[in-house]
Each structure stands twice: as C-alpha cells, then as structure tokens.
Amino acid sequence: MTAKPKCGLKVAKFGGSSVADAVQILKVCSIIKMDPDRRIVVVSAPGKRRPDDTKVTDMLIACAEAKLAGRTADVELKAIVERYADIQRDAGVGDAVIREIEADLRDRVASDGSHRGRFLDLMKAAGEDNSAKLVAEIFRKNGLDAHYVNPKSAGMLLSDDFGNAMVLQESYAKLASLKTAPGISIFPGFFGYTISGAVATFPRGGSDITGAILAAAVQADLYENFTDVDSVFSADPRIVPGAAPIGLLTYREMRELAYAGFGVFHDEAIIPAVRAKIPICVKNTNRPEAPGTGIVPNRKYEGGAVVGIASADGFCAVYVDKYMMNREVGFGRRLLQIMEEEGLSYEHSPSGIDNISVIFREKDFTKEAEERVLSRIRTELGSDNIDLDRGLALVMIVGEGMHYTVGVAARATTALANAGVNIEMLNQGSSEISMMFGVKAMDRKKAVQALYEAFFN
Ligand code: ASP
C-alpha cells in the first residue's frame, strides 16, 4: 500500500445553495475544518434560500437591465446589498465588508454600459466576487486562515466571448501558484478577465468550470463539488422516486449521462479536470458524511451493466429513404454537407441499408431550415422519401459494463415494448457504453421508468 502524501490538496467548490445564507456558510466552514487538504475553495454567488427565492446572479441581471434601460437601478442594488447584509448579520461578522460590497456594486453600476455583454458580465461577476469576500471574512471569524483570491492577480484569463467565455491556456501555469498559497484560498467562481482586463463570465452555472480549471492547474488530488444532493442518481428522482445513488462513474459515463440531460453538471463543466485526470467527487453540503459520487478515469466493472439512465426532450429527426443507398458512394457525406452548408449542427445519424436519419435539437431546426433542407435533399440527393418527426425525446442507458454484457439491447427493447413505448429510433453509441432510444416526448417518462425497472429492480 502506498502511504498517503503528508500534505494533499483538494479543490472544493460550493454551489449557490451552499452559500445562500449564514447557516449554510457555517456548514461550509466546518466541512473545510474537517479536512486540512481542502485548501482551495471555490464559491458561487448566494443562491435560493427557498424555492420562491431569487438567486443573487438573477438580482444582478435585473439591476444591470435597469441601468441599461436608463433607470436608476437603486432599488435593485439595495436589495442585493440586503442579501449580503443578512448573511453578514446572521454570521456575526462586522459590517465593514458590507460597506465594501455596496461600494463595489455602486462602482459597477456606474461603469460604462455601452457594450451590453461586457457590462452584463461585470455585473454578474459581482455575485461570486463579493460572495468570496464575505465567505473569507466568515471563515476568519471562525478561526480559519482564509484569504480572498482576486482572479485577476491569480491569472484566470478568459476569451472575450462575454457570457460564454472560455479559459485561455496560459491561465493554467499562472494559477498553479495557488498550490503553495498560505492558508485557505477563497476563489470566486464563474468569471475571469480578458487579456485587455475586462471581466468575462462563463455560461450560467459556470462556477463548476472555475473549480475544474483550478483543480487541473494545481494538479489537485481531488476536485470536490459540493451541492445539495447526496449523489448522482441512476435516474432522475423526479421520474423515478427513490432511484438508486451511483457510487462511482467514469468520465465517459458522466459525459454520456450529462449529454442527455443529467442535471448535476453543466455538460462541459468538468472537461478541464477530466483532461488533467483529476478524480472528482460530488458531495452534499447538508450531509457531508454521505459518500457522494466519485467520477474517475477508469473503474473496475462489477455488478450491473447499466449505471444510469438519462433523458431529454426537444429533438427532431429527418428520415431519408433511397433504394440502394448502400451502393451509392458519398450519399452520407452529401447529406451531411447539406446540413453543414445550412449551418446546422447534428446530434446523431443512425443509418440502415436504404435509409439514414439525422437528429437535431428542435430549437436549431427552425421552420425555415426545415423547408430549405428538405427541398435540397429531394432535389440534390434524389431521395425516394423524406419524413420529418418533431417532438422526440432521447432516452439513454449508459454503463461501461454494457461493453461486456450480452443481451442489454434485448432487455431494454423488451421493457419498452411491455410498457407500450414505441421506439422511433435506436442507436448504439460507437463507444459501446451507451444505447440511445428515440421515443415520442410524451412517452419519455414511461420509457425511463420501464428501463429503470428492467436494469435496477
Ligand atoms: N452564479 C452563477 C449562476 O447562477 C454561476 C454559478 O452559480 O455557478 O449561474
């Protein structure tokens, strides 16, 4: 057995519900105290305290919109300061930090609003930035040697795609120095700076991306993502109440599940950690003793073939028939070239002997795109028949074990048939760790329940 290194390093990211009020932040504080390896902490902006509450990020957007519409934004700004002041009072820290937060917000609101995207990002970033300052203050009051880290000085450099920024490669070397920073670094999630010094944010939910970037940059032993659920579940608990928790997933399994709408991670959020092969753990701030779900490069295959079932609606399919298509060199390429020329990104393209279908996200396949694409297929490819099916849902079963198991497809299709779900399309991913079923959107829940019953009960 190899000895555990004396001083490990974990990056722990806490989402909006974990920093929504003082009670939650004190839970975060005790989680950090439990493990001296937790030396880099990434925080979101305060999230909802109750289902009908508003996230600070949304309050900031409302504030920015008020200014952009030429109003004073004073009411909106005061409400945001009050959210932070509630936390400060309940946590029992001095109010100097609130004065600092108010001054910061006033500066932001007063800044140049001529570039909408840049101004919105400057405003949105205030949520995480001030959350990090306040959390650092509360940690210090509770005996931790915590320091707010300014993403600009730390080197979090992003592209200037405001609201949809991407990390620049040179950030990693700069951020690596956090490894040896004294005490506990509190890093605000969700934003960074462009080369020219403007604030830019990741897409919504992007604090997960910050955490993954830092974990990769410092080569952390573990990236812990604290949220408000005990683990990743094998099916959406809203569709399958009591769905089993997943103990361990591979990166590939997580990616396939996230693609089809698994809610825990932003689809591309963990890519930096995955590329650097950093193990990830999803944990619950409200129940840190629960083991959570590990996400790792590889796992030993044991037990059931399927680890999870995911589903999403909002898809449509174009089915193209042409007799002897299999002999026609270049048919598939020409079909996909039409899509490319029409600027359409397709999701899947299962094919048969005389037919091929192309699946799109419905939001991309507008009525105008439909007319152009169908008429081009008819005239340029001489197809015998074309059908368009809207209102489709994709249901995926995912598991590394599927690769080694005989009869998965038979079990799945039997379960769907017994539940009266018509399979519009079936596609086995070329990685052989997933199988995808196209069903009518109204059958989605029934399909997930039937597959869960077949593979987990
Ligand atoms: N606060 C941002 C949002 O609400 C980012 C995050 O929480 O990850 O989208």
Tab-separated table of C-alpha atoms and ligand atoms in Angstrom:
chain	number	residue	atom	x	y	z
A	1	MET	CA	0.000	0.000	0.000
A	2	THR	CA	1.354	3.448	-0.852
A	3	ALA	CA	1.492	5.935	2.022
A	4	LYS	CA	-0.835	8.906	1.740
A	5	PRO	CA	1.164	12.055	0.916
A	6	LYS	CA	1.563	14.178	4.066
A	7	CYS	CA	0.046	17.240	2.558
A	8	GLY	CA	-2.578	16.616	-0.082
A	9	LEU	CA	-4.519	19.229	-1.959
A	10	LYS	CA	-8.220	19.282	-2.673
A	11	VAL	CA	-10.219	21.893	-4.512
A	12	ALA	CA	-13.711	22.182	-3.012
A	13	LYS	CA	-16.408	24.019	-4.938
A	14	PHE	CA	-19.608	25.127	-3.227
A	15	GLY	CA	-22.687	25.964	-5.292
A	16	GLY	CA	-25.237	28.724	-4.710
A	17	SER	CA	-27.407	26.787	-2.246
A	18	SER	CA	-24.297	26.098	-0.093
A	19	VAL	CA	-23.632	29.821	0.365
A	20	ALA	CA	-27.240	31.061	0.310
A	21	ASP	CA	-27.269	32.123	3.967
A	22	ALA	CA	-25.135	32.198	7.118
A	23	VAL	CA	-26.292	28.749	8.290
A	24	GLN	CA	-25.129	27.210	5.021
A	25	ILE	CA	-21.808	29.085	5.047
A	26	LEU	CA	-21.119	27.838	8.584
A	27	LYS	CA	-21.688	24.291	7.315
A	28	VAL	CA	-19.140	25.004	4.575
A	29	CYS	CA	-16.735	26.278	7.224
A	30	SER	CA	-16.969	23.085	9.250
A	31	ILE	CA	-16.546	20.970	6.095
A	32	ILE	CA	-13.284	22.811	5.407
A	33	LYS	CA	-12.142	22.292	9.006
A	34	MET	CA	-12.783	18.529	8.708
A	35	ASP	CA	-10.008	18.034	6.180
A	36	PRO	CA	-6.751	20.034	6.090
A	37	ASP	CA	-6.298	19.070	2.424
A	38	ARG	CA	-9.218	21.320	1.472
A	39	ARG	CA	-7.078	24.369	0.781
A	40	ILE	CA	-8.705	25.868	-2.287
A	41	VAL	CA	-12.371	26.787	-2.009
A	42	VAL	CA	-14.434	27.995	-4.977
A	43	VAL	CA	-17.718	29.712	-4.214
A	44	SER	CA	-20.819	30.617	-6.210
A	45	ALA	CA	-22.976	33.653	-5.600
A	46	PRO	CA	-25.656	33.176	-2.919
A	47	GLY	CA	-28.426	31.043	-4.423
A	48	LYS	CA	-32.032	30.437	-3.430
A	49	ARG	CA	-32.869	30.029	0.265
A	50	ARG	CA	-36.382	28.809	-0.543
A	51	PRO	CA	-37.987	27.639	-3.784
A	52	ASP	CA	-39.579	31.058	-4.370
A	53	ASP	CA	-36.375	33.000	-3.623
A	54	THR	CA	-34.228	34.776	-6.260
A	55	LYS	CA	-30.568	33.954	-6.881
A	56	VAL	CA	-28.172	36.864	-6.421
A	57	THR	CA	-26.988	36.378	-10.025
A	58	ASP	CA	-30.554	36.959	-11.251
A	59	MET	CA	-30.878	40.007	-8.987
A	60	LEU	CA	-27.670	41.367	-10.531
A	61	ILE	CA	-29.006	40.809	-14.034
A	62	ALA	CA	-32.182	42.703	-13.098
A	63	CYS	CA	-30.026	45.510	-11.710
A	64	ALA	CA	-27.939	45.645	-14.900
A	65	GLU	CA	-31.061	45.653	-17.077
A	66	ALA	CA	-32.479	48.566	-15.082
A	67	LYS	CA	-29.356	50.630	-15.751
A	68	LEU	CA	-29.294	49.596	-19.437
A	69	ALA	CA	-32.933	50.727	-19.713
A	70	GLY	CA	-31.896	54.137	-18.362
A	71	ARG	CA	-33.417	53.702	-14.878
A	72	THR	CA	-31.529	54.369	-11.605
A	73	ALA	CA	-31.228	50.685	-10.524
A	74	ASP	CA	-31.237	51.874	-6.914
A	75	VAL	CA	-33.993	49.570	-5.677
A	76	GLU	CA	-32.341	46.557	-7.286
A	77	LEU	CA	-28.932	47.479	-5.876
A	78	LYS	CA	-30.280	47.912	-2.338
A	79	ALA	CA	-31.978	44.506	-2.473
A	80	ILE	CA	-28.657	42.871	-3.383
A	81	VAL	CA	-26.766	44.659	-0.594
A	82	GLU	CA	-29.512	43.479	1.797
A	83	ARG	CA	-28.961	39.832	0.749
A	84	TYR	CA	-25.299	40.084	1.704
A	85	ALA	CA	-26.081	42.091	4.858
A	86	ASP	CA	-28.488	39.348	6.028
A	87	ILE	CA	-25.668	36.847	5.771
A	88	GLN	CA	-23.167	39.172	7.483
A	89	ARG	CA	-25.504	39.864	10.438
A	90	ASP	CA	-26.519	36.230	10.896
A	91	ALA	CA	-22.884	35.126	10.750
A	92	GLY	CA	-21.955	37.745	13.348
A	93	VAL	CA	-19.135	39.445	11.414
A	94	GLY	CA	-18.564	43.221	11.350
A	95	ASP	CA	-20.338	45.357	8.747
A	96	ALA	CA	-17.178	46.777	7.116
A	97	VAL	CA	-17.405	44.037	4.489
A	98	ILE	CA	-20.943	45.176	3.585
A	99	ARG	CA	-19.768	48.737	3.040
A	100	GLU	CA	-17.072	47.349	0.764
A	101	ILE	CA	-19.660	45.276	-1.128
A	102	GLU	CA	-22.004	48.248	-1.530
A	103	ALA	CA	-19.192	50.468	-2.834
A	104	ASP	CA	-18.153	47.749	-5.262
A	105	LEU	CA	-21.723	47.374	-6.594
A	106	ARG	CA	-22.132	51.139	-6.986
A	107	ASP	CA	-18.866	51.303	-8.956
A	108	ARG	CA	-20.020	48.541	-11.249
A	109	VAL	CA	-23.446	50.087	-11.873
A	110	ALA	CA	-21.814	53.447	-12.615
A	111	SER	CA	-19.402	51.982	-15.157
A	112	ASP	CA	-19.715	52.207	-18.936
A	113	GLY	CA	-22.809	50.383	-20.218
A	114	SER	CA	-22.195	50.975	-23.923
A	115	HIS	CA	-21.203	47.360	-24.555
A	116	ARG	CA	-24.143	45.297	-23.318
A	117	GLY	CA	-22.361	41.934	-22.996
A	118	ARG	CA	-19.344	43.369	-21.230
A	119	PHE	CA	-21.483	45.390	-18.823
A	120	LEU	CA	-23.728	42.409	-18.000
A	121	ASP	CA	-20.680	40.260	-17.244
A	122	LEU	CA	-19.183	42.914	-14.986
A	123	MET	CA	-22.454	42.975	-13.054
A	124	LYS	CA	-22.986	39.201	-12.934
A	125	ALA	CA	-19.441	38.604	-11.664
A	126	ALA	CA	-20.180	40.769	-8.611
A	127	GLY	CA	-22.223	37.868	-7.187
A	128	GLU	CA	-19.311	35.452	-6.847
A	129	ASP	CA	-16.683	38.130	-6.173
A	130	ASN	CA	-18.499	39.541	-3.160
A	131	SER	CA	-19.581	36.094	-2.011
A	132	ALA	CA	-15.890	35.094	-1.844
A	133	LYS	CA	-15.010	38.213	0.181
A	134	LEU	CA	-17.817	37.576	2.643
A	135	VAL	CA	-17.104	33.849	2.972
A	136	ALA	CA	-13.409	34.623	3.667
A	137	GLU	CA	-14.472	37.034	6.401
A	138	ILE	CA	-16.806	34.466	7.987
A	139	PHE	CA	-14.123	31.757	7.826
A	140	ARG	CA	-11.614	34.056	9.564
A	141	LYS	CA	-14.136	34.861	12.302
A	142	ASN	CA	-14.457	31.102	12.790
A	143	GLY	CA	-10.743	30.504	13.196
A	144	LEU	CA	-9.594	29.662	9.666
A	145	ASP	CA	-6.667	31.377	7.967
A	146	ALA	CA	-8.725	32.245	4.865
A	147	HIS	CA	-7.804	34.650	2.074
A	148	TYR	CA	-9.928	36.017	-0.755
A	149	VAL	CA	-8.157	35.494	-4.089
A	150	ASN	CA	-8.589	38.027	-6.848
A	151	PRO	CA	-8.951	36.078	-10.133
A	152	LYS	CA	-7.121	38.859	-11.988
A	153	SER	CA	-3.970	38.665	-9.884
A	154	ALA	CA	-4.205	34.870	-9.793
A	155	GLY	CA	-4.241	34.741	-13.623
A	156	MET	CA	-7.723	33.446	-14.566
A	157	LEU	CA	-7.555	34.623	-18.175
A	158	LEU	CA	-10.578	34.139	-20.403
A	159	SER	CA	-11.588	34.751	-24.004
A	160	ASP	CA	-13.701	37.837	-24.633
A	161	ASP	CA	-16.885	35.924	-25.515
A	162	PHE	CA	-18.917	37.716	-22.893
A	163	GLY	CA	-21.374	35.413	-21.133
A	164	ASN	CA	-19.831	32.405	-22.831
A	165	ALA	CA	-16.124	32.828	-22.171
A	166	MET	CA	-13.532	30.067	-22.352
A	167	VAL	CA	-10.351	29.727	-20.364
A	168	LEU	CA	-7.109	30.661	-22.129
A	169	GLN	CA	-4.419	28.023	-21.984
A	170	GLU	CA	-1.858	30.300	-20.340
A	171	SER	CA	-4.083	30.533	-17.242
A	172	TYR	CA	-3.067	27.077	-16.072
A	173	ALA	CA	0.597	27.901	-15.456
A	174	LYS	CA	-0.305	31.128	-13.664
A	175	LEU	CA	-2.976	29.538	-11.469
A	176	ALA	CA	-0.594	26.725	-10.483
A	177	SER	CA	0.992	29.018	-7.893
A	178	LEU	CA	-2.163	28.707	-5.769
A	179	LYS	CA	-0.760	25.321	-4.824
A	180	THR	CA	1.613	26.908	-2.364
A	181	ALA	CA	-0.577	29.816	-1.232
A	182	PRO	CA	-0.694	30.088	2.572
A	183	GLY	CA	-3.845	29.113	4.457
A	184	ILE	CA	-7.118	28.615	2.636
A	185	SER	CA	-7.699	30.372	-0.672
A	186	ILE	CA	-11.255	31.508	-1.350
A	187	PHE	CA	-11.640	31.862	-5.093
A	188	PRO	CA	-14.787	33.343	-6.658
A	189	GLY	CA	-16.273	31.098	-9.351
A	190	PHE	CA	-17.898	31.950	-12.683
A	191	PHE	CA	-15.641	34.716	-14.012
A	192	GLY	CA	-12.169	35.811	-15.003
A	193	TYR	CA	-10.519	38.555	-17.039
A	194	THR	CA	-9.812	39.045	-20.709
A	195	ILE	CA	-6.307	39.927	-21.899
A	196	SER	CA	-7.417	43.563	-22.099
A	197	GLY	CA	-8.584	43.455	-18.473
A	198	ALA	CA	-12.383	43.253	-18.872
A	199	VAL	CA	-14.431	40.950	-16.662
A	200	ALA	CA	-15.878	37.983	-18.586
A	201	THR	CA	-18.101	35.169	-17.321
A	202	PHE	CA	-18.581	31.541	-18.217
A	203	PRO	CA	-22.108	30.412	-19.178
A	204	ARG	CA	-24.629	30.234	-16.307
A	205	GLY	CA	-23.710	27.656	-13.711
A	206	GLY	CA	-20.067	28.275	-14.607
A	207	SER	CA	-18.568	28.131	-11.112
A	208	ASP	CA	-18.220	24.395	-11.748
A	209	ILE	CA	-15.888	25.298	-14.614
A	210	THR	CA	-13.764	27.516	-12.343
A	211	GLY	CA	-13.424	24.625	-9.881
A	212	ALA	CA	-12.386	22.196	-12.617
A	213	ILE	CA	-9.822	24.666	-14.016
A	214	LEU	CA	-8.247	25.243	-10.604
A	215	ALA	CA	-8.182	21.507	-9.847
A	216	ALA	CA	-6.334	20.935	-13.125
A	217	ALA	CA	-3.991	23.897	-12.653
A	218	VAL	CA	-2.811	22.834	-9.183
A	219	GLN	CA	-2.942	19.111	-10.052
A	220	ALA	CA	-5.265	18.531	-7.103
A	221	ASP	CA	-5.626	15.097	-5.565
A	222	LEU	CA	-9.393	15.547	-5.737
A	223	TYR	CA	-11.945	18.027	-7.043
A	224	GLU	CA	-14.921	18.052	-4.678
A	225	ASN	CA	-18.115	19.543	-5.981
A	226	PHE	CA	-20.471	20.274	-3.079
A	227	THR	CA	-24.112	20.725	-3.907
A	228	ASP	CA	-27.461	19.968	-2.279
A	229	VAL	CA	-27.916	16.336	-3.253
A	230	ASP	CA	-26.251	13.276	-1.718
A	231	SER	CA	-25.034	11.920	-5.020
A	232	VAL	CA	-25.651	11.493	-8.689
A	233	PHE	CA	-28.671	9.207	-9.083
A	234	SER	CA	-29.122	6.387	-11.544
A	235	ALA	CA	-32.255	8.111	-12.928
A	236	ASP	CA	-33.871	11.482	-12.405
A	237	PRO	CA	-35.611	11.103	-8.997
A	238	ARG	CA	-38.483	13.241	-10.286
A	239	ILE	CA	-39.211	10.485	-12.802
A	240	VAL	CA	-38.147	7.521	-10.681
A	241	PRO	CA	-38.691	8.371	-6.999
A	242	GLY	CA	-36.148	6.500	-4.884
A	243	ALA	CA	-33.732	5.956	-7.807
A	244	ALA	CA	-30.516	4.348	-6.549
A	245	PRO	CA	-27.478	6.574	-5.895
A	246	ILE	CA	-24.382	5.981	-8.030
A	247	GLY	CA	-21.166	5.326	-6.099
A	248	LEU	CA	-18.650	5.541	-8.912
A	249	LEU	CA	-18.798	6.706	-12.516
A	250	THR	CA	-16.155	7.016	-15.197
A	251	TYR	CA	-15.603	10.300	-17.001
A	252	ARG	CA	-17.077	8.731	-20.154
A	253	GLU	CA	-20.214	7.604	-18.336
A	254	MET	CA	-20.663	11.036	-16.814
A	255	ARG	CA	-20.276	12.693	-20.198
A	256	GLU	CA	-22.858	10.432	-21.842
A	257	LEU	CA	-25.310	10.939	-18.997
A	258	ALA	CA	-24.785	14.697	-18.900
A	259	TYR	CA	-25.366	14.895	-22.632
A	260	ALA	CA	-28.874	13.543	-22.272
A	261	GLY	CA	-29.847	15.945	-19.571
A	262	PHE	CA	-28.403	14.569	-16.353
A	263	GLY	CA	-28.770	17.548	-14.059
A	264	VAL	CA	-25.737	17.500	-11.774
A	265	PHE	CA	-23.099	19.002	-14.015
A	266	HIS	CA	-23.038	21.549	-16.706
A	267	ASP	CA	-22.305	19.452	-19.792
A	268	GLU	CA	-18.773	20.694	-20.403
A	269	ALA	CA	-18.002	21.944	-16.915
A	270	ILE	CA	-15.679	19.192	-15.836
A	271	ILE	CA	-13.601	18.984	-19.011
A	272	PRO	CA	-10.509	20.719	-17.544
A	273	ALA	CA	-10.432	18.263	-14.619
A	274	VAL	CA	-11.087	15.329	-16.939
A	275	ARG	CA	-8.226	16.298	-19.274
A	276	ALA	CA	-5.889	16.522	-16.284
A	277	LYS	CA	-7.238	13.162	-14.967
A	278	ILE	CA	-8.211	14.674	-11.607
A	279	PRO	CA	-10.727	12.490	-9.739
A	280	ILE	CA	-13.974	14.273	-8.946
A	281	CYS	CA	-16.426	13.750	-6.116
A	282	VAL	CA	-19.976	15.128	-5.922
A	283	LYS	CA	-20.975	15.694	-2.299
A	284	ASN	CA	-23.766	17.217	-0.240
A	285	THR	CA	-23.038	20.283	1.912
A	286	ASN	CA	-26.009	19.327	4.086
A	287	ARG	CA	-24.794	15.759	4.589
A	288	PRO	CA	-21.026	15.736	4.127
A	289	GLU	CA	-20.817	12.310	5.778
A	290	ALA	CA	-22.669	10.747	2.805
A	291	PRO	CA	-20.092	9.154	0.473
A	292	GLY	CA	-21.259	11.050	-2.639
A	293	THR	CA	-20.463	10.008	-6.186
A	294	GLY	CA	-16.912	9.603	-7.435
A	295	ILE	CA	-16.105	10.356	-11.073
A	296	VAL	CA	-12.829	8.801	-12.147
A	297	PRO	CA	-10.866	7.985	-15.318
A	298	ASN	CA	-11.475	4.211	-15.021
A	299	ARG	CA	-13.329	1.874	-12.729
A	300	LYS	CA	-13.444	-1.861	-12.206
A	301	TYR	CA	-16.539	-3.184	-13.875
A	302	GLU	CA	-18.648	-5.025	-11.364
A	303	GLY	CA	-22.356	-5.552	-10.954
A	304	GLY	CA	-24.988	-4.267	-13.349
A	305	ALA	CA	-24.213	-3.358	-16.922
A	306	VAL	CA	-26.097	-0.072	-16.735
A	307	VAL	CA	-25.130	2.664	-14.239
A	308	GLY	CA	-27.559	5.354	-15.243
A	309	ILE	CA	-30.498	6.330	-17.396
A	310	ALA	CA	-30.857	9.858	-18.705
A	311	SER	CA	-33.420	11.503	-20.918
A	312	ALA	CA	-34.106	14.797	-22.603
A	313	ASP	CA	-36.719	16.084	-24.981
A	314	GLY	CA	-36.569	18.778	-27.656
A	315	PHE	CA	-35.222	16.688	-30.545
A	316	CYS	CA	-36.405	16.043	-34.101
A	317	ALA	CA	-35.358	13.588	-36.812
A	318	VAL	CA	-35.169	13.748	-40.587
A	319	TYR	CA	-35.534	10.280	-42.129
A	320	VAL	CA	-34.272	9.850	-45.689
A	321	ASP	CA	-35.046	6.762	-47.825
A	322	LYS	CA	-33.372	5.890	-51.071
A	323	TYR	CA	-33.396	2.460	-52.605
A	324	MET	CA	-29.842	1.084	-52.989
A	325	MET	CA	-28.402	3.861	-50.876
A	326	ASN	CA	-25.811	1.395	-49.596
A	327	ARG	CA	-24.234	1.264	-53.067
A	328	GLU	CA	-24.148	4.988	-53.623
A	329	VAL	CA	-20.693	6.284	-52.784
A	330	GLY	CA	-20.774	9.631	-50.962
A	331	PHE	CA	-24.504	9.725	-50.126
A	332	GLY	CA	-23.956	10.201	-46.396
A	333	ARG	CA	-21.309	12.832	-46.972
A	334	ARG	CA	-23.531	14.799	-49.345
A	335	LEU	CA	-26.437	14.625	-46.925
A	336	LEU	CA	-24.335	15.898	-44.032
A	337	GLN	CA	-22.772	18.505	-46.287
A	338	ILE	CA	-26.221	19.996	-46.859
A	339	MET	CA	-26.576	20.297	-43.076
A	340	GLU	CA	-23.150	21.892	-42.839
A	341	GLU	CA	-23.931	24.405	-45.565
A	342	GLU	CA	-27.178	25.276	-43.776
A	343	GLY	CA	-25.195	25.902	-40.568
A	344	LEU	CA	-26.940	23.032	-38.734
A	345	SER	CA	-25.111	21.012	-36.138
A	346	TYR	CA	-26.498	17.475	-35.960
A	347	GLU	CA	-26.542	15.255	-32.889
A	348	HIS	CA	-26.677	11.705	-34.275
A	349	SER	CA	-27.046	9.962	-37.582
A	350	PRO	CA	-28.099	6.314	-37.406
A	351	SER	CA	-28.308	4.533	-40.761
A	352	GLY	CA	-29.732	1.398	-42.386
A	353	ILE	CA	-29.367	-0.223	-45.830
A	354	ASP	CA	-31.680	2.085	-47.739
A	355	ASN	CA	-32.165	4.842	-45.190
A	356	ILE	CA	-30.404	7.238	-42.946
A	357	SER	CA	-31.714	9.630	-40.319
A	358	VAL	CA	-30.265	12.780	-38.860
A	359	ILE	CA	-31.199	14.008	-35.396
A	360	PHE	CA	-31.223	17.689	-34.487
A	361	ARG	CA	-32.078	19.770	-31.477
A	362	GLU	CA	-35.510	21.120	-32.292
A	363	LYS	CA	-34.547	24.657	-31.357
A	364	ASP	CA	-31.902	24.640	-34.137
A	365	PHE	CA	-34.172	23.100	-36.772
A	366	THR	CA	-36.483	26.040	-37.403
A	367	LYS	CA	-39.360	26.041	-39.913
A	368	GLU	CA	-37.206	27.937	-42.431
A	369	ALA	CA	-34.308	25.497	-42.016
A	370	GLU	CA	-36.799	22.649	-42.454
A	371	GLU	CA	-38.092	23.964	-45.781
A	372	ARG	CA	-34.632	24.552	-47.218
A	373	VAL	CA	-33.111	21.281	-46.001
A	374	LEU	CA	-35.983	19.052	-47.129
A	375	SER	CA	-36.155	20.583	-50.578
A	376	ARG	CA	-32.376	20.316	-51.026
A	377	ILE	CA	-32.401	16.633	-50.001
A	378	ARG	CA	-35.194	15.979	-52.502
A	379	THR	CA	-33.553	17.754	-55.428
A	380	GLU	CA	-29.835	17.230	-54.781
A	381	LEU	CA	-29.921	13.662	-53.454
A	382	GLY	CA	-32.890	12.294	-55.380
A	383	SER	CA	-34.311	10.599	-52.277
A	384	ASP	CA	-37.396	8.361	-52.623
A	385	ASN	CA	-38.976	9.548	-49.429
A	386	ILE	CA	-38.294	12.026	-46.612
A	387	ASP	CA	-40.069	12.229	-43.265
A	388	LEU	CA	-39.662	14.708	-40.501
A	389	ASP	CA	-40.536	13.774	-36.940
A	390	ARG	CA	-40.761	16.537	-34.363
A	391	GLY	CA	-41.427	16.176	-30.635
A	392	LEU	CA	-38.889	13.436	-29.998
A	393	ALA	CA	-37.168	12.602	-26.746
A	394	LEU	CA	-33.888	10.744	-26.391
A	395	VAL	CA	-33.511	8.206	-23.626
A	396	MET	CA	-30.035	6.829	-22.964
A	397	ILE	CA	-28.866	3.901	-20.943
A	398	VAL	CA	-25.216	4.233	-20.018
A	399	GLY	CA	-22.633	1.941	-18.453
A	400	GLU	CA	-19.076	0.742	-19.105
A	401	GLY	CA	-20.365	-2.761	-18.304
A	402	MET	CA	-22.589	-2.759	-21.394
A	403	HIS	CA	-19.485	-3.412	-23.423
A	404	TYR	CA	-19.092	-6.832	-21.781
A	405	THR	CA	-22.708	-7.820	-21.330
A	406	VAL	CA	-24.797	-9.893	-23.679
A	407	GLY	CA	-28.474	-9.108	-24.113
A	408	VAL	CA	-28.650	-5.478	-22.986
A	409	ALA	CA	-30.486	-4.374	-26.120
A	410	ALA	CA	-32.926	-7.264	-25.870
A	411	ARG	CA	-33.688	-6.467	-22.243
A	412	ALA	CA	-34.166	-2.771	-22.996
A	413	THR	CA	-36.368	-3.219	-26.049
A	414	THR	CA	-38.495	-5.831	-24.290
A	415	ALA	CA	-39.003	-3.467	-21.354
A	416	LEU	CA	-40.027	-0.640	-23.675
A	417	ALA	CA	-42.367	-2.895	-25.661
A	418	ASN	CA	-44.021	-4.168	-22.466
A	419	ALA	CA	-44.577	-0.577	-21.367
A	420	GLY	CA	-46.237	0.210	-24.710
A	421	VAL	CA	-43.479	2.618	-25.763
A	422	ASN	CA	-42.871	2.729	-29.488
A	423	ILE	CA	-39.155	3.010	-30.324
A	424	GLU	CA	-38.814	5.534	-33.132
A	425	MET	CA	-35.087	5.058	-33.376
A	426	LEU	CA	-32.336	3.052	-31.720
A	427	ASN	CA	-28.649	3.876	-31.742
A	428	GLN	CA	-25.815	2.101	-30.019
A	429	GLY	CA	-23.021	4.605	-29.410
A	430	SER	CA	-19.810	3.549	-31.136
A	431	SER	CA	-18.106	3.607	-27.729
A	432	GLU	CA	-20.472	0.761	-26.754
A	433	ILE	CA	-21.060	2.274	-23.355
A	434	SER	CA	-24.401	3.784	-24.238
A	435	MET	CA	-27.548	2.953	-26.105
A	436	MET	CA	-29.944	5.617	-27.200
A	437	PHE	CA	-33.648	5.328	-27.887
A	438	GLY	CA	-35.670	7.928	-29.733
A	439	VAL	CA	-39.240	7.961	-28.410
A	440	LYS	CA	-42.172	10.365	-28.602
A	441	ALA	CA	-41.739	13.104	-25.995
A	442	MET	CA	-44.990	12.059	-24.295
A	443	ASP	CA	-43.528	8.564	-23.729
A	444	ARG	CA	-40.287	9.822	-22.169
A	445	LYS	CA	-41.148	9.253	-18.506
A	446	LYS	CA	-42.761	5.900	-19.180
A	447	ALA	CA	-39.639	4.821	-21.086
A	448	VAL	CA	-37.270	5.855	-18.266
A	449	GLN	CA	-39.420	4.071	-15.679
A	450	ALA	CA	-39.591	0.887	-17.760
A	451	LEU	CA	-35.822	0.853	-18.342
A	452	TYR	CA	-35.143	1.512	-14.658
A	453	GLU	CA	-37.371	-1.383	-13.721
A	454	ALA	CA	-35.540	-3.628	-16.194
A	455	PHE	CA	-31.984	-2.765	-15.147
A	456	PHE	CA	-32.169	-1.803	-11.493
A	457	ASN	CA	-35.019	-3.710	-9.885
B	1	ASP	N1	-23.952	32.270	-10.042
B	1	ASP	C1	-23.874	31.800	-11.369
B	1	ASP	C2	-25.242	31.324	-11.824
B	1	ASP	O1	-26.219	31.416	-11.090
B	1	ASP	C3	-22.826	30.772	-11.558
B	1	ASP	C4	-22.892	29.563	-10.655
B	1	ASP	O2	-23.597	29.568	-9.656
B	1	ASP	O3	-22.238	28.564	-10.953
B	1	ASP	O4	-25.367	30.885	-12.937
